[in-house]
Amino acid sequence: MGPTNTGKTHLAVERMCAYSSGMMGFPLRLLAREIYDRIVAIKGVHQVALITGEERIEPPQARWYCCTVESMPIQKDFAFVAIDEGQLGADPERGHIFTDRILHTRGREETMILGSESLRPLIRSLLPEAEITSRPRFSTLSYAGAKKLSRLPKRSAIVAFSIEQVYAVAETLRRLRGGAAVVMGALSPRTRNAQVAMFQSGEVDYLVATDAIGMGLNLDVAHVAFAGLSKFDGMRRRRLTISEMAQIAGRAGRHQRDGSFGTLAGEGSEFSPEEVLAIENHNFPNLDWLYWREAEPALDSVASLIAGLETKPHRPGLLPAPKAIDLAVLKRLAEMHEVIALVRYPVDVARLWEVASLPDFRQMGEEHHSRFVASLWQHLGQGERVLPQSFYMNELARLESIQGDVDTLSARIAGVRTWTYIAHRADWLANPTAMADRARGLEEKLSDALHDALRQRFVDKRTSMLLRKNAGDGGLFPVEIDTDGRVFVDGEDIGTLQGFTFRVDPKTKAGDRKLLLAAAERHLAGYLRQKAREVGMAEESELALCADADGKPAIYWKDELLGFLVKGRSLMQPVFEPVKAVSGLESDALREISGRVENWIEGQLAKAMGGIVGLQELAQQADVDGNVRALAVQLAEAGGIAGRHYLAEAIAALPKEARGAARKGGIVFGALDIYHHAALKPAAAKWRAALFAARDGRPMTKLPPESAVHLKEWKFAHPGEARNAGFRRIGDEYVRIDLAERVIKKAHEARGQVNVFSLDMAFATSLGLSDAGLKALMRDAGFRSADAPAERIDINSEVESSSTECASLSEENVPAGPDLVAQPVHLTHWRWIGLPKPRPPEQVRHRAKPDRARPQSKAKTGGISDRKADKPKEVAPPSALALQLAALKGLKLS
């Protein structure tokens, strides 16, 4: 025998799930459904069964059962069995069922009886072999006194003891607080769950319920207020027992969160000091008895059945159960000749008892319910002994309408519950499965209508001016959002929701601004949680990197701003900083967004910044020369592109034989710039601009069109911005770095071993370079304009060279533009003077007048070619024949 528990149903659930099979009996079908859903999440829908009077879900492979106590399939064998709220054995109407389960229902390996401490002496007396343990409440329950309904704290549950009182309290809360959810045992599970969802989600802050919530329903309640301390128990109106008070008050607080209880002021009911002390300290009077009724009476005749059900117990601690509705109905049926005429054998007696036990869901009373049962017996007691399908369908059709108020819809649902119960009796209908589906569908339809009716009646969708002025709770205003993001409070346009940011309409009066903002923030919470989930599941294409209005590198989702990139541990490890509206979301919603964006950034960097990734991988290769690895590290830190002077020391330290490994790793050694071949792609330029902006805390560089190779009307703030965009500044113009290097390379190829040479610049001019820009580029590369060389120029060679360069440009997929057109041969003449040897900035000395180095020394120390410059040769100008040949071929020589 397991422990007697203080309502810790979750312990029994954990224990049951640890066994190969199990069954739990609950006092309410709503609680049975709640635990069923919990176990389904653990074991799977095909392994768990739910059996109540009105609902039966029993998969063939089911091993764990959640049932109402009356519906427990006690004939089945289970490894584990538990009975919840065992103290209900003292209930006058249902107590005998609990008592029977406590005394006779057992699991093969373990049985648990859960109940209040008041049950301990009876369990010890009736089941001496039982092991009794107690589990203390983890949170503190304290008395808060009497409070007016208008002064109740949020997240309060008000418990009433009649439907009329529930309605009255709920309607008052509608006027004072904007609305309340309603929970009653008579509601269908679907309606009850919908009402509870309103409360749990914060759509309403108050819950009005009957004492059904005392039977273990788990709700997020901070305070329980008793609308009264007495109830009608079916025979008389009496004051609640201390155990009943504690059971209801115990719904306040959850696990380790404290709760409070009290009464409604002005209702004439107050707890006595002794009751308060007992509830706070969990000291309850012991139960002196449990109600008992013979569970297996003789079925020889109806008279012997009645006599058996009225047999008195012979054990101490048990009292005969008061006359329940099923026994009262059986006695009335026994007086009806048309009923008794169909009872001839014990099997008929047993079947009549089953029919008489049909619950009175419609609360019609003994007389009317007996007549209804008698009408069913005329079909179930003779002939095929089943209800005709047409009869069943007609009864459901009478309940089909969803029109009517709360009471009307509740009455129809009660009627459907009766027919649902009948459909779960497999031998009462010819096609019980189909009929059960039909009844369940109708109950769901009526339940949805009842939920809507309860919302309309007890949730105020309009906020009165009185509430607006006096209550000061803007969260009660109804809020709507249209397709354009406009937010309406009580039909008034108050602002716009842009992304996750709400902006109040600037025309709103100053006195109303804070009130309406609070209203929108409260009601937008659920909407924003849903948006956060959508961001968490966003496709790659739905996220984008763009500069915001201030130039900050920002991340957008469907054009909605989520946050910014800010400085992280390194250039390639930026931090995502959500905007204020996103960072203010609930923790789960914030994690959804941040996690998705961070994963997206990581993936985009891996794709777009492949050059830096390649450099980082090169720097980690142990078999590569250390100087190559050092160069890779520096180049990666620079974003994959750097001026040659910036890497002067690393290049100087690089052995010639190691340059092959560097080139193999993707590094391109240019005359003016060193870069990774993948670093000049448009995507790389965009992310590089964002990364440097995030690292340096400055606006993102405005990038030129992706097809641009030469820029005339463009301004970068400084050369570093141009380099990060993939361009080199030459005078007042910019040219793409790789194409500038090609112009310089062509110049060196044309120079060969001489210092003064002629060069066709058709390729350079095809890029759109002006004469001034060309001279600036050549000057940066160590060339100066010169007079025409004296030696003969091979026209055919120059034409071939120009054609080859243009073809090469096309092969490298340089986008064609209006400036990239075939140019006539335009020979220019240059002198190579060499580049100065780069020195680190800290070694550069400022001089009044820079020394002019001789071309010969520069050529020896700092030029692209390491060969000694030969003495310039005297070259004759082009001959007349050469000029004629050029004219025939459409070429121009200058």
JSON list of N, CA, C and O in Angstrom, two decimals, residues 832-856:
[
{"chain": "A", "resi": 832, "resn": "TRP", "atom": "N", "xyz": [59.90, 53.78, -65.33]},
{"chain": "A", "resi": 832, "resn": "TRP", "atom": "CA", "xyz": [59.84, 53.05, -64.05]},
{"chain": "A", "resi": 832, "resn": "TRP", "atom": "C", "xyz": [60.86, 53.63, -63.09]},
{"chain": "A", "resi": 832, "resn": "TRP", "atom": "O", "xyz": [62.05, 53.67, -63.36]},
{"chain": "A", "resi": 833, "resn": "ILE", "atom": "N", "xyz": [60.37, 54.13, -61.96]},
{"chain": "A", "resi": 833, "resn": "ILE", "atom": "CA", "xyz": [61.29, 54.66, -60.96]},
{"chain": "A", "resi": 833, "resn": "ILE", "atom": "C", "xyz": [61.28, 53.80, -59.70]},
{"chain": "A", "resi": 833, "resn": "ILE", "atom": "O", "xyz": [62.09, 54.00, -58.81]},
{"chain": "A", "resi": 834, "resn": "GLY", "atom": "N", "xyz": [60.35, 52.88, -59.58]},
{"chain": "A", "resi": 834, "resn": "GLY", "atom": "CA", "xyz": [60.31, 51.96, -58.46]},
{"chain": "A", "resi": 834, "resn": "GLY", "atom": "C", "xyz": [59.51, 52.48, -57.28]},
{"chain": "A", "resi": 834, "resn": "GLY", "atom": "O", "xyz": [59.17, 53.65, -57.19]},
{"chain": "A", "resi": 835, "resn": "LEU", "atom": "N", "xyz": [59.23, 51.55, -56.40]},
{"chain": "A", "resi": 835, "resn": "LEU", "atom": "CA", "xyz": [58.48, 51.88, -55.18]},
{"chain": "A", "resi": 835, "resn": "LEU", "atom": "C", "xyz": [59.44, 51.98, -54.01]},
{"chain": "A", "resi": 835, "resn": "LEU", "atom": "O", "xyz": [60.41, 51.22, -53.91]},
{"chain": "A", "resi": 836, "resn": "PRO", "atom": "N", "xyz": [59.17, 52.93, -53.11]},
{"chain": "A", "resi": 836, "resn": "PRO", "atom": "CA", "xyz": [60.02, 52.98, -51.91]},
{"chain": "A", "resi": 836, "resn": "PRO", "atom": "C", "xyz": [59.77, 51.76, -51.04]},
{"chain": "A", "resi": 836, "resn": "PRO", "atom": "O", "xyz": [58.69, 51.18, -51.05]},
{"chain": "A", "resi": 837, "resn": "LYS", "atom": "N", "xyz": [60.77, 51.37, -50.31]},
{"chain": "A", "resi": 837, "resn": "LYS", "atom": "CA", "xyz": [60.62, 50.22, -49.42]},
{"chain": "A", "resi": 837, "resn": "LYS", "atom": "C", "xyz": [59.66, 50.58, -48.32]},
{"chain": "A", "resi": 837, "resn": "LYS", "atom": "O", "xyz": [59.86, 51.56, -47.60]},
{"chain": "A", "resi": 838, "resn": "PRO", "atom": "N", "xyz": [58.57, 49.84, -48.16]},
{"chain": "A", "resi": 838, "resn": "PRO", "atom": "CA", "xyz": [57.59, 50.18, -47.13]},
{"chain": "A", "resi": 838, "resn": "PRO", "atom": "C", "xyz": [58.20, 50.05, -45.74]},
{"chain": "A", "resi": 838, "resn": "PRO", "atom": "O", "xyz": [59.02, 49.18, -45.48]},
{"chain": "A", "resi": 839, "resn": "ARG", "atom": "N", "xyz": [57.82, 50.95, -44.87]},
{"chain": "A", "resi": 839, "resn": "ARG", "atom": "CA", "xyz": [58.25, 50.89, -43.48]},
{"chain": "A", "resi": 839, "resn": "ARG", "atom": "C", "xyz": [57.03, 51.01, -42.58]},
{"chain": "A", "resi": 839, "resn": "ARG", "atom": "O", "xyz": [56.05, 51.66, -42.95]},
{"chain": "A", "resi": 840, "resn": "PRO", "atom": "N", "xyz": [57.09, 50.38, -41.41]},
{"chain": "A", "resi": 840, "resn": "PRO", "atom": "CA", "xyz": [55.96, 50.52, -40.48]},
{"chain": "A", "resi": 840, "resn": "PRO", "atom": "C", "xyz": [55.73, 51.98, -40.15]},
{"chain": "A", "resi": 840, "resn": "PRO", "atom": "O", "xyz": [56.66, 52.79, -40.15]},
{"chain": "A", "resi": 841, "resn": "PRO", "atom": "N", "xyz": [54.49, 52.37, -39.86]},
{"chain": "A", "resi": 841, "resn": "PRO", "atom": "CA", "xyz": [54.17, 53.77, -39.58]},
{"chain": "A", "resi": 841, "resn": "PRO", "atom": "C", "xyz": [54.99, 54.37, -38.46]},
{"chain": "A", "resi": 841, "resn": "PRO", "atom": "O", "xyz": [55.36, 55.54, -38.51]},
{"chain": "A", "resi": 842, "resn": "GLU", "atom": "N", "xyz": [55.33, 53.55, -37.43]},
{"chain": "A", "resi": 842, "resn": "GLU", "atom": "CA", "xyz": [56.06, 54.12, -36.30]},
{"chain": "A", "resi": 842, "resn": "GLU", "atom": "C", "xyz": [57.50, 54.48, -36.66]},
{"chain": "A", "resi": 842, "resn": "GLU", "atom": "O", "xyz": [58.18, 55.21, -35.93]},
{"chain": "A", "resi": 843, "resn": "GLN", "atom": "N", "xyz": [58.00, 53.94, -37.79]},
{"chain": "A", "resi": 843, "resn": "GLN", "atom": "CA", "xyz": [59.36, 54.24, -38.19]},
{"chain": "A", "resi": 843, "resn": "GLN", "atom": "C", "xyz": [59.44, 55.38, -39.20]},
{"chain": "A", "resi": 843, "resn": "GLN", "atom": "O", "xyz": [60.54, 55.79, -39.60]},
{"chain": "A", "resi": 844, "resn": "VAL", "atom": "N", "xyz": [58.30, 55.87, -39.63]},
{"chain": "A", "resi": 844, "resn": "VAL", "atom": "CA", "xyz": [58.31, 56.94, -40.62]},
{"chain": "A", "resi": 844, "resn": "VAL", "atom": "C", "xyz": [58.65, 58.25, -39.92]},
{"chain": "A", "resi": 844, "resn": "VAL", "atom": "O", "xyz": [58.02, 58.62, -38.94]},
{"chain": "A", "resi": 845, "resn": "ARG", "atom": "N", "xyz": [59.66, 58.96, -40.42]},
{"chain": "A", "resi": 845, "resn": "ARG", "atom": "CA", "xyz": [60.07, 60.25, -39.87]},
{"chain": "A", "resi": 845, "resn": "ARG", "atom": "C", "xyz": [59.52, 61.37, -40.74]},
{"chain": "A", "resi": 845, "resn": "ARG", "atom": "O", "xyz": [59.61, 61.31, -41.95]},
{"chain": "A", "resi": 846, "resn": "HIS", "atom": "N", "xyz": [58.97, 62.35, -40.11]},
{"chain": "A", "resi": 846, "resn": "HIS", "atom": "CA", "xyz": [58.44, 63.48, -40.85]},
{"chain": "A", "resi": 846, "resn": "HIS", "atom": "C", "xyz": [59.59, 64.42, -41.19]},
{"chain": "A", "resi": 846, "resn": "HIS", "atom": "O", "xyz": [60.34, 64.86, -40.31]},
{"chain": "A", "resi": 847, "resn": "ARG", "atom": "N", "xyz": [59.72, 64.72, -42.44]},
{"chain": "A", "resi": 847, "resn": "ARG", "atom": "CA", "xyz": [60.79, 65.59, -42.91]},
{"chain": "A", "resi": 847, "resn": "ARG", "atom": "C", "xyz": [60.19, 66.81, -43.58]},
{"chain": "A", "resi": 847, "resn": "ARG", "atom": "O", "xyz": [59.10, 66.77, -44.12]},
{"chain": "A", "resi": 848, "resn": "ALA", "atom": "N", "xyz": [60.95, 67.89, -43.52]},
{"chain": "A", "resi": 848, "resn": "ALA", "atom": "CA", "xyz": [60.47, 69.10, -44.17]},
{"chain": "A", "resi": 848, "resn": "ALA", "atom": "C", "xyz": [60.33, 68.88, -45.66]},
{"chain": "A", "resi": 848, "resn": "ALA", "atom": "O", "xyz": [59.36, 69.28, -46.28]},
{"chain": "A", "resi": 849, "resn": "LYS", "atom": "N", "xyz": [61.35, 68.23, -46.24]},
{"chain": "A", "resi": 849, "resn": "LYS", "atom": "CA", "xyz": [61.30, 67.92, -47.67]},
{"chain": "A", "resi": 849, "resn": "LYS", "atom": "C", "xyz": [61.71, 66.47, -47.86]},
{"chain": "A", "resi": 849, "resn": "LYS", "atom": "O", "xyz": [62.80, 66.08, -47.47]},
{"chain": "A", "resi": 850, "resn": "PRO", "atom": "N", "xyz": [60.85, 65.68, -48.45]},
{"chain": "A", "resi": 850, "resn": "PRO", "atom": "CA", "xyz": [61.22, 64.27, -48.64]},
{"chain": "A", "resi": 850, "resn": "PRO", "atom": "C", "xyz": [62.38, 64.13, -49.61]},
{"chain": "A", "resi": 850, "resn": "PRO", "atom": "O", "xyz": [62.48, 64.86, -50.59]},
{"chain": "A", "resi": 851, "resn": "ASP", "atom": "N", "xyz": [63.29, 63.20, -49.29]},
{"chain": "A", "resi": 851, "resn": "ASP", "atom": "CA", "xyz": [64.41, 62.94, -50.19]},
{"chain": "A", "resi": 851, "resn": "ASP", "atom": "C", "xyz": [63.91, 62.28, -51.45]},
{"chain": "A", "resi": 851, "resn": "ASP", "atom": "O", "xyz": [63.00, 61.47, -51.43]},
{"chain": "A", "resi": 852, "resn": "ARG", "atom": "N", "xyz": [64.57, 62.62, -52.51]},
{"chain": "A", "resi": 852, "resn": "ARG", "atom": "CA", "xyz": [64.23, 61.99, -53.78]},
{"chain": "A", "resi": 852, "resn": "ARG", "atom": "C", "xyz": [65.19, 60.84, -54.00]},
{"chain": "A", "resi": 852, "resn": "ARG", "atom": "O", "xyz": [66.39, 61.04, -54.15]},
{"chain": "A", "resi": 853, "resn": "ALA", "atom": "N", "xyz": [64.68, 59.68, -54.01]},
{"chain": "A", "resi": 853, "resn": "ALA", "atom": "CA", "xyz": [65.53, 58.51, -54.22]},
{"chain": "A", "resi": 853, "resn": "ALA", "atom": "C", "xyz": [65.77, 58.32, -55.70]},
{"chain": "A", "resi": 853, "resn": "ALA", "atom": "O", "xyz": [64.91, 58.60, -56.53]},
{"chain": "A", "resi": 854, "resn": "ARG", "atom": "N", "xyz": [66.93, 57.84, -55.99]},
{"chain": "A", "resi": 854, "resn": "ARG", "atom": "CA", "xyz": [67.25, 57.58, -57.38]},
{"chain": "A", "resi": 854, "resn": "ARG", "atom": "C", "xyz": [66.50, 56.36, -57.88]},
{"chain": "A", "resi": 854, "resn": "ARG", "atom": "O", "xyz": [66.34, 55.39, -57.16]},
{"chain": "A", "resi": 855, "resn": "PRO", "atom": "N", "xyz": [66.04, 56.41, -59.13]},
{"chain": "A", "resi": 855, "resn": "PRO", "atom": "CA", "xyz": [65.29, 55.25, -59.66]},
{"chain": "A", "resi": 855, "resn": "PRO", "atom": "C", "xyz": [66.05, 53.96, -59.55]},
{"chain": "A", "resi": 855, "resn": "PRO", "atom": "O", "xyz": [65.50, 52.92, -59.27]},
{"chain": "A", "resi": 856, "resn": "GLN", "atom": "N", "xyz": [67.42, 54.05, -59.74]},
{"chain": "A", "resi": 856, "resn": "GLN", "atom": "CA", "xyz": [68.18, 52.80, -59.71]},
{"chain": "A", "resi": 856, "resn": "GLN", "atom": "C", "xyz": [68.10, 52.15, -58.33]},
{"chain": "A", "resi": 856, "resn": "GLN", "atom": "O", "xyz": [67.91, 50.95, -58.21]}
]
